[in-house]
PDB file of C-alpha atoms in Angstrom:
ATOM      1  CA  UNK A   1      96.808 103.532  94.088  1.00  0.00           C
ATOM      2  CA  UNK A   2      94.461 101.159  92.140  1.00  0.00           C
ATOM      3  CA  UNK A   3      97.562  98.548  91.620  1.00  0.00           C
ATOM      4  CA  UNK A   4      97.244  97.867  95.199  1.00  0.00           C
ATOM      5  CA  UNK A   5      94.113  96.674  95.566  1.00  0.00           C
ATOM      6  CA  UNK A   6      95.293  94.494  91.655  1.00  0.00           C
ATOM      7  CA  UNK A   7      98.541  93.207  94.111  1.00  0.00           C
ATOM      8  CA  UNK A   8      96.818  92.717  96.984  1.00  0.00           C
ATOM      9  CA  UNK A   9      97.467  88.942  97.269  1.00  0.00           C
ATOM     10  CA  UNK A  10     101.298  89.053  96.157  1.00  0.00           C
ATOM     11  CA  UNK A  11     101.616  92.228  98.459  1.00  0.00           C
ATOM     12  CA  UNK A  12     100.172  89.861 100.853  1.00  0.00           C
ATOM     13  CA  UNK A  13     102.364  87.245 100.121  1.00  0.00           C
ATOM     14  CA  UNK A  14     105.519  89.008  99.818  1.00  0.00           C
ATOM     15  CA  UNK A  15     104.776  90.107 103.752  1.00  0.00           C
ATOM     16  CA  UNK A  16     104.262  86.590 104.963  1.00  0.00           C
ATOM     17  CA  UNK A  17     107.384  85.708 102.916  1.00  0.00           C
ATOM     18  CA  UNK A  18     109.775  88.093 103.959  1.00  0.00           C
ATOM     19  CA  UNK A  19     108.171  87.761 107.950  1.00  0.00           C
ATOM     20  CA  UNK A  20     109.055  83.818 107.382  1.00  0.00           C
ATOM     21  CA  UNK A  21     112.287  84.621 106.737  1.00  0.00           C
ATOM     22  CA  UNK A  22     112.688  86.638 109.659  1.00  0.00           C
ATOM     23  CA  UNK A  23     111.447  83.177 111.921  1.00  0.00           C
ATOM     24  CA  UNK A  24     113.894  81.303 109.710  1.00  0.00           C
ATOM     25  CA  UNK A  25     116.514  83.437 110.828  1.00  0.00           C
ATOM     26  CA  UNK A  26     115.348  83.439 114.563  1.00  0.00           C
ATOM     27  CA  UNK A  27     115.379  79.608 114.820  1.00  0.00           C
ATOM     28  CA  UNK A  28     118.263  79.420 113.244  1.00  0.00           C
ATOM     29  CA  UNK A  29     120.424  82.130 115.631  1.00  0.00           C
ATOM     30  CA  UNK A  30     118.768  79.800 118.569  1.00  0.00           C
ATOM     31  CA  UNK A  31     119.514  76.517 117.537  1.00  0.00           C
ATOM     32  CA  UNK A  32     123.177  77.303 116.689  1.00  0.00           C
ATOM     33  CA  UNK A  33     124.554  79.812 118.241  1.00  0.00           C
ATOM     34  CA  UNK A  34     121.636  80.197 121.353  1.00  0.00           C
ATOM     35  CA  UNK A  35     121.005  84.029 120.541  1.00  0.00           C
ATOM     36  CA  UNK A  36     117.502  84.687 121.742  1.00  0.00           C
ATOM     37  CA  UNK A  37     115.060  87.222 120.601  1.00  0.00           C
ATOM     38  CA  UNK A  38     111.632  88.587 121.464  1.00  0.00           C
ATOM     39  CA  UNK A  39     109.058  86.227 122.894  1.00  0.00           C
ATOM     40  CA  UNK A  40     106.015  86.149 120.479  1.00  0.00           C
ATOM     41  CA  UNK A  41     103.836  85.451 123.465  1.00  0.00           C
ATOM     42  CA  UNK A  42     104.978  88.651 125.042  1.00  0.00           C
ATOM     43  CA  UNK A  43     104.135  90.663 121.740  1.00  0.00           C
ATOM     44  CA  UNK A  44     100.323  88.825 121.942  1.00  0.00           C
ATOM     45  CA  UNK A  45     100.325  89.777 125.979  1.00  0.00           C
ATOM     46  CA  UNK A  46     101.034  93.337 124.695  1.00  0.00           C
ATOM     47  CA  UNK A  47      98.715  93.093 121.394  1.00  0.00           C
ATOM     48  CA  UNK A  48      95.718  91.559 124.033  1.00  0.00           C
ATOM     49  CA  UNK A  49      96.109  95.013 126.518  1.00  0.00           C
ATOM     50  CA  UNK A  50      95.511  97.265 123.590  1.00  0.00           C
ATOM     51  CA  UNK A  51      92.403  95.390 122.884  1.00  0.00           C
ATOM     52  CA  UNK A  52      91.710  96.316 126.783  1.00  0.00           C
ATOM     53  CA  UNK A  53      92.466  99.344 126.118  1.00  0.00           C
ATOM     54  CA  UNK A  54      95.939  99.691 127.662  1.00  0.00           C
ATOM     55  CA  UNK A  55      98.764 100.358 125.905  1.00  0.00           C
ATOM     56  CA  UNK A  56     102.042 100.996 128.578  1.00  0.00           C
ATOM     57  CA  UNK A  57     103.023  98.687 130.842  1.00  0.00           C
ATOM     58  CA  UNK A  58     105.714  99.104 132.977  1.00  0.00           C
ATOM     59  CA  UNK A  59     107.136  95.890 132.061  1.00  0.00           C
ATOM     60  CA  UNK A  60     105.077  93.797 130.051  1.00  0.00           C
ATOM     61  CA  UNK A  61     106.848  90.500 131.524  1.00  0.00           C
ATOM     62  CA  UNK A  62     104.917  90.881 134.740  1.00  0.00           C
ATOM     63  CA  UNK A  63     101.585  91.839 133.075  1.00  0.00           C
ATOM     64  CA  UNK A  64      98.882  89.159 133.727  1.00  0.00           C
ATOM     65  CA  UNK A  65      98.898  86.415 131.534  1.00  0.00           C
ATOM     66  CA  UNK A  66      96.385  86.619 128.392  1.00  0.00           C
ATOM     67  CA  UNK A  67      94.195  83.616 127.153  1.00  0.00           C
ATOM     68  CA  UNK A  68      96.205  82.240 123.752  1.00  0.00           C
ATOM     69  CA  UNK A  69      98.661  85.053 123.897  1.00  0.00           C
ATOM     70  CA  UNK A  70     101.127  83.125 122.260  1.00  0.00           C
ATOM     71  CA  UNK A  71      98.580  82.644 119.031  1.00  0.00           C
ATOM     72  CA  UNK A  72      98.229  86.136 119.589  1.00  0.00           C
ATOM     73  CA  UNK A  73     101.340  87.439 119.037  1.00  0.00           C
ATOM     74  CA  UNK A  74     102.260  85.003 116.144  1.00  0.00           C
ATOM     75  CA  UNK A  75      99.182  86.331 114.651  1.00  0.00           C
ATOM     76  CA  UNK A  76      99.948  89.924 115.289  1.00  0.00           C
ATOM     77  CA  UNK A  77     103.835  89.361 114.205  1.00  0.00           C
ATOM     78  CA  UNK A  78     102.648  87.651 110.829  1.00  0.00           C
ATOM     79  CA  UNK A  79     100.280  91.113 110.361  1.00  0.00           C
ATOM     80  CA  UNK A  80     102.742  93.574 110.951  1.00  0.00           C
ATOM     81  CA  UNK A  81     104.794  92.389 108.307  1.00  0.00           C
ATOM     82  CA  UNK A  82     102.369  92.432 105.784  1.00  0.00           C
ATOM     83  CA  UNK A  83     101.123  95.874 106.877  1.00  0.00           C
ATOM     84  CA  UNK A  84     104.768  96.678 106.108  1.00  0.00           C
ATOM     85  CA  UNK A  85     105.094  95.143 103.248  1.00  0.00           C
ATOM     86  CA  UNK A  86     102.680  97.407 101.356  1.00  0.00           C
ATOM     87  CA  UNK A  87     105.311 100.171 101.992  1.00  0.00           C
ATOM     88  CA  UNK A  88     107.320  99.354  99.338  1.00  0.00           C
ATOM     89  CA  UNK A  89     104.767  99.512  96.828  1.00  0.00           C
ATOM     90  CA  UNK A  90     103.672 102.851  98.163  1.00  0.00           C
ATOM     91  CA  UNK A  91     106.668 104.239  98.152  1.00  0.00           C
ATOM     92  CA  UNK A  92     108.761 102.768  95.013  1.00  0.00           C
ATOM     93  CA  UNK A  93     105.302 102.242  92.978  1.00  0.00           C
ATOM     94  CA  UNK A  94     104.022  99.403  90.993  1.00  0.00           C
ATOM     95  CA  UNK A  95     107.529  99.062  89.129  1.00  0.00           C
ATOM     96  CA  UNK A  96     109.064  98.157  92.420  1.00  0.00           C
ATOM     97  CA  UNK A  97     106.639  95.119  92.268  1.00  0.00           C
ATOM     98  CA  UNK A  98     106.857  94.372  88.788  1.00  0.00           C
ATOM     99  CA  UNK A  99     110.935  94.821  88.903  1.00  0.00           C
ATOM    100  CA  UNK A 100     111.891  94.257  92.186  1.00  0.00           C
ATOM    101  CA  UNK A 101     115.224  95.738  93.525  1.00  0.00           C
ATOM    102  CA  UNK A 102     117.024  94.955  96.628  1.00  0.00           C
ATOM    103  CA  UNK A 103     118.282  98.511  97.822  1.00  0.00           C
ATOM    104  CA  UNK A 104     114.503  99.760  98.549  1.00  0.00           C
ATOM    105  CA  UNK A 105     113.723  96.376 100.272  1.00  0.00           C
ATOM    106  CA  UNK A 106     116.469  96.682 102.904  1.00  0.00           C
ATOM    107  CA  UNK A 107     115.836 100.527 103.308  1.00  0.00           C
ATOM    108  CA  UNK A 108     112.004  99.351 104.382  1.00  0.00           C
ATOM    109  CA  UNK A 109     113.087  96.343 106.477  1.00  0.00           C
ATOM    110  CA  UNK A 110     115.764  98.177 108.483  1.00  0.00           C
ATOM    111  CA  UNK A 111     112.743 101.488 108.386  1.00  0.00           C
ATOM    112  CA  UNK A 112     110.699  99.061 109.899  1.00  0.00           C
ATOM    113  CA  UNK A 113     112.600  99.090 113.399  1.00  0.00           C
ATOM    114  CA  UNK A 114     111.401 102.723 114.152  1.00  0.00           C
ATOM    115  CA  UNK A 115     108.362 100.307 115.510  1.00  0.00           C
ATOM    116  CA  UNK A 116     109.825  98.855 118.139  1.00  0.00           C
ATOM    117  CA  UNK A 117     112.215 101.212 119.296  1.00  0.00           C
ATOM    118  CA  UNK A 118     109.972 103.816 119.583  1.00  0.00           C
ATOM    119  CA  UNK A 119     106.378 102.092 119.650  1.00  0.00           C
ATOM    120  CA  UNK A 120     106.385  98.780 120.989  1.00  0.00           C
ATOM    121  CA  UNK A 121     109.202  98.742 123.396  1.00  0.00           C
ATOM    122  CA  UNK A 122     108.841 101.941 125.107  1.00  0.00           C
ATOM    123  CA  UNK A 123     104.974 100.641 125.359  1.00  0.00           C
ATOM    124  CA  UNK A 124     106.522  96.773 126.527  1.00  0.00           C
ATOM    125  CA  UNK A 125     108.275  98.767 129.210  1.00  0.00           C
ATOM    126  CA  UNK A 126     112.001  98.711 127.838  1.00  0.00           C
ATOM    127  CA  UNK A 127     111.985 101.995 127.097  1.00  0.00           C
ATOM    128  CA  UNK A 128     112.738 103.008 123.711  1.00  0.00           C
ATOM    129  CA  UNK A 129     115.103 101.303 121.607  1.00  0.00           C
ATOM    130  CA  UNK A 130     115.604  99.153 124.568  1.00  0.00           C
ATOM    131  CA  UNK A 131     117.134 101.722 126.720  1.00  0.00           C
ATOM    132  CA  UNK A 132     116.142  99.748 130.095  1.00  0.00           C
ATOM    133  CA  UNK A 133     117.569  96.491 129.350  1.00  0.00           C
ATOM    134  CA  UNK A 134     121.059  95.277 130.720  1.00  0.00           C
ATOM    135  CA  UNK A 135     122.713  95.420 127.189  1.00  0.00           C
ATOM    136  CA  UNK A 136     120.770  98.232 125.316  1.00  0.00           C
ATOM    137  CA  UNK A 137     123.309  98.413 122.316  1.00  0.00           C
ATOM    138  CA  UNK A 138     123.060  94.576 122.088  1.00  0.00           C
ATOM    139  CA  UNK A 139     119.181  94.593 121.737  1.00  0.00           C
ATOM    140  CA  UNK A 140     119.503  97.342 119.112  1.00  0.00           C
ATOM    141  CA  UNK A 141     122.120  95.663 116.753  1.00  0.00           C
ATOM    142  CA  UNK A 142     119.866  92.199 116.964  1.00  0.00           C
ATOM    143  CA  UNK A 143     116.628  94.386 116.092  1.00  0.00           C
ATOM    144  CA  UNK A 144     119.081  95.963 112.944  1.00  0.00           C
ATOM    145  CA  UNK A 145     120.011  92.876 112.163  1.00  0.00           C
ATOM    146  CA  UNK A 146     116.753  90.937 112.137  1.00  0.00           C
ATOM    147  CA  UNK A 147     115.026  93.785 110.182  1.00  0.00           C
ATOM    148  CA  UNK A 148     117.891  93.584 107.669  1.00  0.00           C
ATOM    149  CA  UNK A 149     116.650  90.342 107.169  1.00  0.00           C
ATOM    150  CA  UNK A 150     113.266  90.767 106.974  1.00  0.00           C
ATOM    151  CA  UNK A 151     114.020  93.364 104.059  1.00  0.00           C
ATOM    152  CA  UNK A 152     116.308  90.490 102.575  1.00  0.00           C
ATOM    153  CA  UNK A 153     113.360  88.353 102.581  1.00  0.00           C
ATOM    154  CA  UNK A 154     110.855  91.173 101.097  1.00  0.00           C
ATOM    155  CA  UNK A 155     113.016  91.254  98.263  1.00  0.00           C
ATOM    156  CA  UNK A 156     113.793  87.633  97.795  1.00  0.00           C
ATOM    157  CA  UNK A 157     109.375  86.884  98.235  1.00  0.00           C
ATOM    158  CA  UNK A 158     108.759  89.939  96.194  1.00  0.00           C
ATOM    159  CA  UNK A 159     111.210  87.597  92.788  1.00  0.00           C
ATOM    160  CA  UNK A 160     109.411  84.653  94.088  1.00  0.00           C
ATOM    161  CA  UNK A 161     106.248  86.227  93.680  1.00  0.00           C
ATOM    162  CA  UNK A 162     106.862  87.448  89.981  1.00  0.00           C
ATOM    163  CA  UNK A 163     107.364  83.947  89.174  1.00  0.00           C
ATOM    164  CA  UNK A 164     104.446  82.390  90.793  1.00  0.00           C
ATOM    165  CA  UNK A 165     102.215  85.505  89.057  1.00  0.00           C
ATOM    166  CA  UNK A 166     103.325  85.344  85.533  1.00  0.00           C
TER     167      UNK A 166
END
């Protein structure tokens, strides 16, 4: 596991790369077609109680306010993604960073919603995989389909990065 520590920067970079691409995607959905998604400031709120040492809230909407929550959770959103991000390295090996391919990519970004669904919204007060909202099966296809993304853009990062290391 020494070649992690060696790619920890691209690692790194491939995680804010493929996490950009998920905003990308975001603003995009919003500006054209109004399709909302979660409130970073809300993710912060939640990221700020665990530092308090709470964890479930029974909906985290109604939770008092935390200072810079906002910063918080676009902090917090920007490490998650590179935390995942070292999975594929883990799992597929140093070749996967050296060579990458797209099929392991997308199998980690759409792996990656196990997080929410069962972690963070449950904990949010949702329930898991958004079984309290008004639309459940709505809220899981958009969290499919952004983490789809996000493995598009660990893929696409991960060639950008192989040219920028050379």
């Amino acid at each position: 596991m020494d070649f992690l520590l060696e790619n920890y920067w691209k690692i790194v970079l491939i995680g804010i790369g493929a996490t950009a691409t998920m905003d990308i995607w975001r603003f995009l959905l919003q500006k054209t077609i109004g399709v909302s998604s979660l409130d970073l400031g809300l993710l912060g709120r939640w990221v700020g109680y665990l530092f308090r040492g709470k964890m479930f809230h029974t909906s985290i909407g109604k939770a008092e306010v935390i200072p810079n929550e906002t910063k918080l959770g676009w902090a917090s959103h920007y490490a998650i993604g590179i935390f995942f991000s070292f999975l594929l390295p883990i799992l597929w090996g140093e070749g996967w960073l050296k060579n990458p391919t797209m099929m392991p990519a997308i199998f980690v970004g759409v792996g990656t919603v196990v997080a929410p669904w069962f972690l963070m919204q449950p904990a949010m007060g949702i329930g898991i995989a958004a079984s309290k909202t008004p639309k459940p099966y709505q809220v899981r296809l958009r969290n499919i389909a952004i983490h789809t993304v996000y493995g598009f853009g660990l893929y696409g990062s991960a060639l950008l990065t192989n040219v920028w290391f050379q």
